[in-house]
mmCIF file of C-alpha atoms in Angstrom:
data_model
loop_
_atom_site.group_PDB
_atom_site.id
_atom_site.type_symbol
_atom_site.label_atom_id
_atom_site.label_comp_id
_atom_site.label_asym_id
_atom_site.label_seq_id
_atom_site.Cartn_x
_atom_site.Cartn_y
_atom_site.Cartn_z
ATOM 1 C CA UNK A 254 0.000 0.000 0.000
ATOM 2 C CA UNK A 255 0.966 3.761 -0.426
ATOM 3 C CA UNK A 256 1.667 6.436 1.667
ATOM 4 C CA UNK A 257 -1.463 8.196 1.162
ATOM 5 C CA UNK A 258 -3.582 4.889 1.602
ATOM 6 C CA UNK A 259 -2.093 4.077 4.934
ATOM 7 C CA UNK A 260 -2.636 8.105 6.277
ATOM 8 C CA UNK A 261 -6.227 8.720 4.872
ATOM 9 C CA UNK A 262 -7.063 5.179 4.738
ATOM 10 C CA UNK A 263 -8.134 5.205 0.752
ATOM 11 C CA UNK A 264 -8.493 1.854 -0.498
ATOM 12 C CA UNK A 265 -8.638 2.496 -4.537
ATOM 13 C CA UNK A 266 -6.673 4.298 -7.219
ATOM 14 C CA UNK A 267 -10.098 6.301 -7.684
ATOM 15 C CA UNK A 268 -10.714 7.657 -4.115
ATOM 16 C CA UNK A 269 -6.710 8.249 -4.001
ATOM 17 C CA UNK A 270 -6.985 10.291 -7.183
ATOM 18 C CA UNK A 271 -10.183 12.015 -6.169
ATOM 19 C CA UNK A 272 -9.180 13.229 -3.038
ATOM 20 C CA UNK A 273 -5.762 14.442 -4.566
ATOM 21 C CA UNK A 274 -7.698 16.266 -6.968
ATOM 22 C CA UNK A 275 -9.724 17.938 -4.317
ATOM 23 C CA UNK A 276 -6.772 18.934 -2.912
ATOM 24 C CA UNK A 277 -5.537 20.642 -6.316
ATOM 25 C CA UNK A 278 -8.804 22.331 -6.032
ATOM 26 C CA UNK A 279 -8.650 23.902 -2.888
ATOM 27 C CA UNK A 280 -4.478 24.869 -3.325
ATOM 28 C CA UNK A 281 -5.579 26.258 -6.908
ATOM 29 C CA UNK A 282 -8.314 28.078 -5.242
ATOM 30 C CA UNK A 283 -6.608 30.098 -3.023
ATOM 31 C CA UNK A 284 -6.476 34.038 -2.946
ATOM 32 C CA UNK A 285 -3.217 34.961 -3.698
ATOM 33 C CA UNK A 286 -4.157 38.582 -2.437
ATOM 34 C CA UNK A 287 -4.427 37.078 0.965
ATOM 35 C CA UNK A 288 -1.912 36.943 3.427
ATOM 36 C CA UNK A 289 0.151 33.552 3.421
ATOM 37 C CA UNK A 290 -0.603 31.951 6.233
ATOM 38 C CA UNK A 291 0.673 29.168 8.357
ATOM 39 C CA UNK A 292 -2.856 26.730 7.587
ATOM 40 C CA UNK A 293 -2.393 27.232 3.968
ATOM 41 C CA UNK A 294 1.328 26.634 3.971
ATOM 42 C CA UNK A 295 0.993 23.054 5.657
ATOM 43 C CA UNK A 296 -2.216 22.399 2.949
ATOM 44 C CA UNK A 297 0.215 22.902 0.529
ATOM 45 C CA UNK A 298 2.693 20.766 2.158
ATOM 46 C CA UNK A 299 -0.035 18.389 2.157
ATOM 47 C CA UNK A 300 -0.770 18.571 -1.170
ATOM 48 C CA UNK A 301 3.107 18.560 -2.473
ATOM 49 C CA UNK A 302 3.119 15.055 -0.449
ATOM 50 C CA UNK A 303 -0.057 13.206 -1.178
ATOM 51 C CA UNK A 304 1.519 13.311 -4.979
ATOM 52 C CA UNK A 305 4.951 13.048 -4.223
ATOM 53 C CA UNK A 306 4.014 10.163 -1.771
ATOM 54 C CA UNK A 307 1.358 8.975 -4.084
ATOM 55 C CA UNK A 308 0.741 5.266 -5.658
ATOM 56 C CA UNK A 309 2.478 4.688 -8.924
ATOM 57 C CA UNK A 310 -0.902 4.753 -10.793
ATOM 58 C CA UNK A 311 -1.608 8.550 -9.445
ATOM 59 C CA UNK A 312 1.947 9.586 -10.673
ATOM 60 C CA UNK A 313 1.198 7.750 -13.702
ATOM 61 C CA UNK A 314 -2.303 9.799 -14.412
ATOM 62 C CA UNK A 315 -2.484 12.712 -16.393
ATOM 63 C CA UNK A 316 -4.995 14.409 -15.158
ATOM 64 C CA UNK A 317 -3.344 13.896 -11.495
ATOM 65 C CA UNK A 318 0.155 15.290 -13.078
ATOM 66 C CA UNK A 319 -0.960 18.123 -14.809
ATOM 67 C CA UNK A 320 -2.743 19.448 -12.058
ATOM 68 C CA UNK A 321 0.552 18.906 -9.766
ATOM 69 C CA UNK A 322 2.422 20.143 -12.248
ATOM 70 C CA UNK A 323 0.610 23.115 -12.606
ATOM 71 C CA UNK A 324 0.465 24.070 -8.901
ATOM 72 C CA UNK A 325 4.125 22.893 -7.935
ATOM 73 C CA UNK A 326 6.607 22.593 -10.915
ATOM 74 C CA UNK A 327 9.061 21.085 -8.202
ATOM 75 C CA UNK A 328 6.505 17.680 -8.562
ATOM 76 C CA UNK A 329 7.148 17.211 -11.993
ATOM 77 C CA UNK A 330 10.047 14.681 -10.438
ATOM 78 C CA UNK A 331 7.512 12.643 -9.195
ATOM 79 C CA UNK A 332 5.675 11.943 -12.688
ATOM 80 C CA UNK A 333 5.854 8.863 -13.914
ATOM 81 C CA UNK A 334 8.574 8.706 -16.973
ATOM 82 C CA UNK A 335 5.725 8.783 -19.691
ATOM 83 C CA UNK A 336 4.339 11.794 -18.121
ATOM 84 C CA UNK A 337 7.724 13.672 -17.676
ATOM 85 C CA UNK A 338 7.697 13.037 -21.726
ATOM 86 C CA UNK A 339 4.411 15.259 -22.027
ATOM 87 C CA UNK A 340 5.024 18.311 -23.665
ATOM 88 C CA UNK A 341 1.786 19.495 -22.203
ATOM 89 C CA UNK A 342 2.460 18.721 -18.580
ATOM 90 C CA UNK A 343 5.939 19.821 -18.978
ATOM 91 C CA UNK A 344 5.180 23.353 -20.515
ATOM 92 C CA UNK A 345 2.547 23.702 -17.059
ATOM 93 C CA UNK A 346 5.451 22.971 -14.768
ATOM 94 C CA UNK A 347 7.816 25.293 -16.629
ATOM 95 C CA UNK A 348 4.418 27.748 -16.568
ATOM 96 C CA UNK A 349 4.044 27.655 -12.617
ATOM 97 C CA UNK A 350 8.228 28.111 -12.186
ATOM 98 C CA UNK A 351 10.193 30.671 -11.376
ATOM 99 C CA UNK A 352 12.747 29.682 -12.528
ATOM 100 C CA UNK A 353 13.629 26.583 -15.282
ATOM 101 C CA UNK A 354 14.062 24.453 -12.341
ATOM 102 C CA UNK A 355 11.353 22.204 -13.614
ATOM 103 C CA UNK A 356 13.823 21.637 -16.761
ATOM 104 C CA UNK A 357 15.916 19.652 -14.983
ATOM 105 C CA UNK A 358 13.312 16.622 -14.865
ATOM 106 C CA UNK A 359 11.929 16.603 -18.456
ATOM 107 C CA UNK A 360 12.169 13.386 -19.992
ATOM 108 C CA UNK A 361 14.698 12.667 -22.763
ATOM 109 C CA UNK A 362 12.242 12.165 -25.399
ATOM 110 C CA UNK A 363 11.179 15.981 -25.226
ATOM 111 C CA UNK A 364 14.896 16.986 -24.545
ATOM 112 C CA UNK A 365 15.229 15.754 -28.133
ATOM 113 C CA UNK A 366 11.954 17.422 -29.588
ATOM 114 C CA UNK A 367 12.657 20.537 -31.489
ATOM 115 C CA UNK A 368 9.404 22.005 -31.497
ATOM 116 C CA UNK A 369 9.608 21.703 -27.591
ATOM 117 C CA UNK A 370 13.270 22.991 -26.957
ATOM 118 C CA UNK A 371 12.518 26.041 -29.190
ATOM 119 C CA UNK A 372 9.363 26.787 -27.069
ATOM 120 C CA UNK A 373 11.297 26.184 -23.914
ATOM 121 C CA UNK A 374 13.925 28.683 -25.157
ATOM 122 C CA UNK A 375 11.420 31.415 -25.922
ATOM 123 C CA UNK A 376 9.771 30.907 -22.707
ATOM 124 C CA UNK A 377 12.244 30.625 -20.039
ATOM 125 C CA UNK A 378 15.808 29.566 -21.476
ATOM 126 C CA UNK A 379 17.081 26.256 -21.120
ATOM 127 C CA UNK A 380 21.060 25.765 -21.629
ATOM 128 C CA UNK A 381 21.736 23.767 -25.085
ATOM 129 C CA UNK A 382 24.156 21.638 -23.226
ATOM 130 C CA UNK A 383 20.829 20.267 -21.283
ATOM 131 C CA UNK A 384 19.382 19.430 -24.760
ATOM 132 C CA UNK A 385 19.550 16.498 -26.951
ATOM 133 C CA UNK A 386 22.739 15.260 -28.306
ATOM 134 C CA UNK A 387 21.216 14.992 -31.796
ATOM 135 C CA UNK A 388 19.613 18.702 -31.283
ATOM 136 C CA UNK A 389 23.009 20.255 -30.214
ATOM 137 C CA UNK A 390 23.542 19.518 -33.908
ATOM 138 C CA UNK A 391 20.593 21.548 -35.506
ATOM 139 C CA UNK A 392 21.340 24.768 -36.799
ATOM 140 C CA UNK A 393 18.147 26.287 -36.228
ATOM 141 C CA UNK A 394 18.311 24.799 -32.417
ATOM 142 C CA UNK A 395 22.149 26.336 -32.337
ATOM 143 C CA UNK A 396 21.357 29.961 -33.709
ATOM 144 C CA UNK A 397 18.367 30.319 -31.907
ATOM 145 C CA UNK A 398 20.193 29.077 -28.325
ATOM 146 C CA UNK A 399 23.384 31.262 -29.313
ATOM 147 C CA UNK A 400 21.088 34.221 -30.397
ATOM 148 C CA UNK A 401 19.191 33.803 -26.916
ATOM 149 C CA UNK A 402 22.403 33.899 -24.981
ATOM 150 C CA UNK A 403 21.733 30.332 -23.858
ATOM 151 C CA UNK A 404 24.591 28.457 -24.901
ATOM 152 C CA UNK A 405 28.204 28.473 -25.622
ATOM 153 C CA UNK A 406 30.328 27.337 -28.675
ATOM 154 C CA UNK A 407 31.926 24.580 -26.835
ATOM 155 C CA UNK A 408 28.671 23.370 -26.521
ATOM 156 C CA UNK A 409 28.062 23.409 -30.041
ATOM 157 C CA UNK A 410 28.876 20.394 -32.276
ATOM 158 C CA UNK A 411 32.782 20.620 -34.032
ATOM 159 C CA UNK A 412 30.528 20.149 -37.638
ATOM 160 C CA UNK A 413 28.150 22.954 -36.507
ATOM 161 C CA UNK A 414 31.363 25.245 -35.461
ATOM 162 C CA UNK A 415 33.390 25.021 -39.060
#
């Protein structure tokens, strides 16, 4: 059993997920205008931990990920390896950063997507060294990186650099 089964005593992937989404809910539905406060800081904690704590098959559901995703980008870690290959669920997390922290747990198939590394560049920056190997050796990838301030020729390919 998981971690969230044992504490709220859930007995299904469907009453796990629910509640987790109810959860999202409430976290998505506060007013940022309000003060922080110590209650909604440890809802959020609680939140952050039902998913990062969660059964395989939550991690593993989209709906479940995007809406982590969205509210924490630190939790796209906890996605199962499909998910962290979602150019959807990615682009959320890298939405809800401040930072391209999130980057750092993409999934190699979208690391080697051009569409997505272009869209990540124009959006928040993302090193080309952190890219695909095969992507390093795009031109378009390159110039645009290079152009963006986001890389450095040693990180270009020798065929790309003659």
């Amino acid at each position: 059993t998981n971690t969230m089964a044992r504490t709220y005593g859930v007995s299904s992937f469907q009453e796990e997920k629910q509640r987790f989404l109810q959860q999202a809910q409430i976290v998505s539905n506060w007013d940022t205008s309000l003060e922080w406060n110590a209650k909604n800081w440890e809802a959020e904690q609680e939140f952050k931990k039902s998913f990062a704590n969660g059964s395989p098959q939550l991690r593993a559901d989209r709906a479940a990920a995007m809406a982590a995703a969205t509210l924490d980008s630190s939790l796209l870690e906890h996605c199962s390896p499909t998910l962290r290959d979602d150019a959807d669920i990615a682009l959320a997390a890298i939405a809800s950063a401040s930072g391209p922290g999130p980057l750092a747990f993409v999934g190699e198939g979208l690391r080697g997507d051009k569409d997505f590394v272009l869209e990540v560049f124009r959006r928040v920056g993302w090193k080309l060294e952190e890219v695909g190997e095969e992507l390093r050796n795009d031109r378009d990838v390159v110039l645009e990186a290079l152009r963006r301030g986001l890389g450095a020729l040693e990180d270009v390919s020798e065929e790309l650099q003659d």
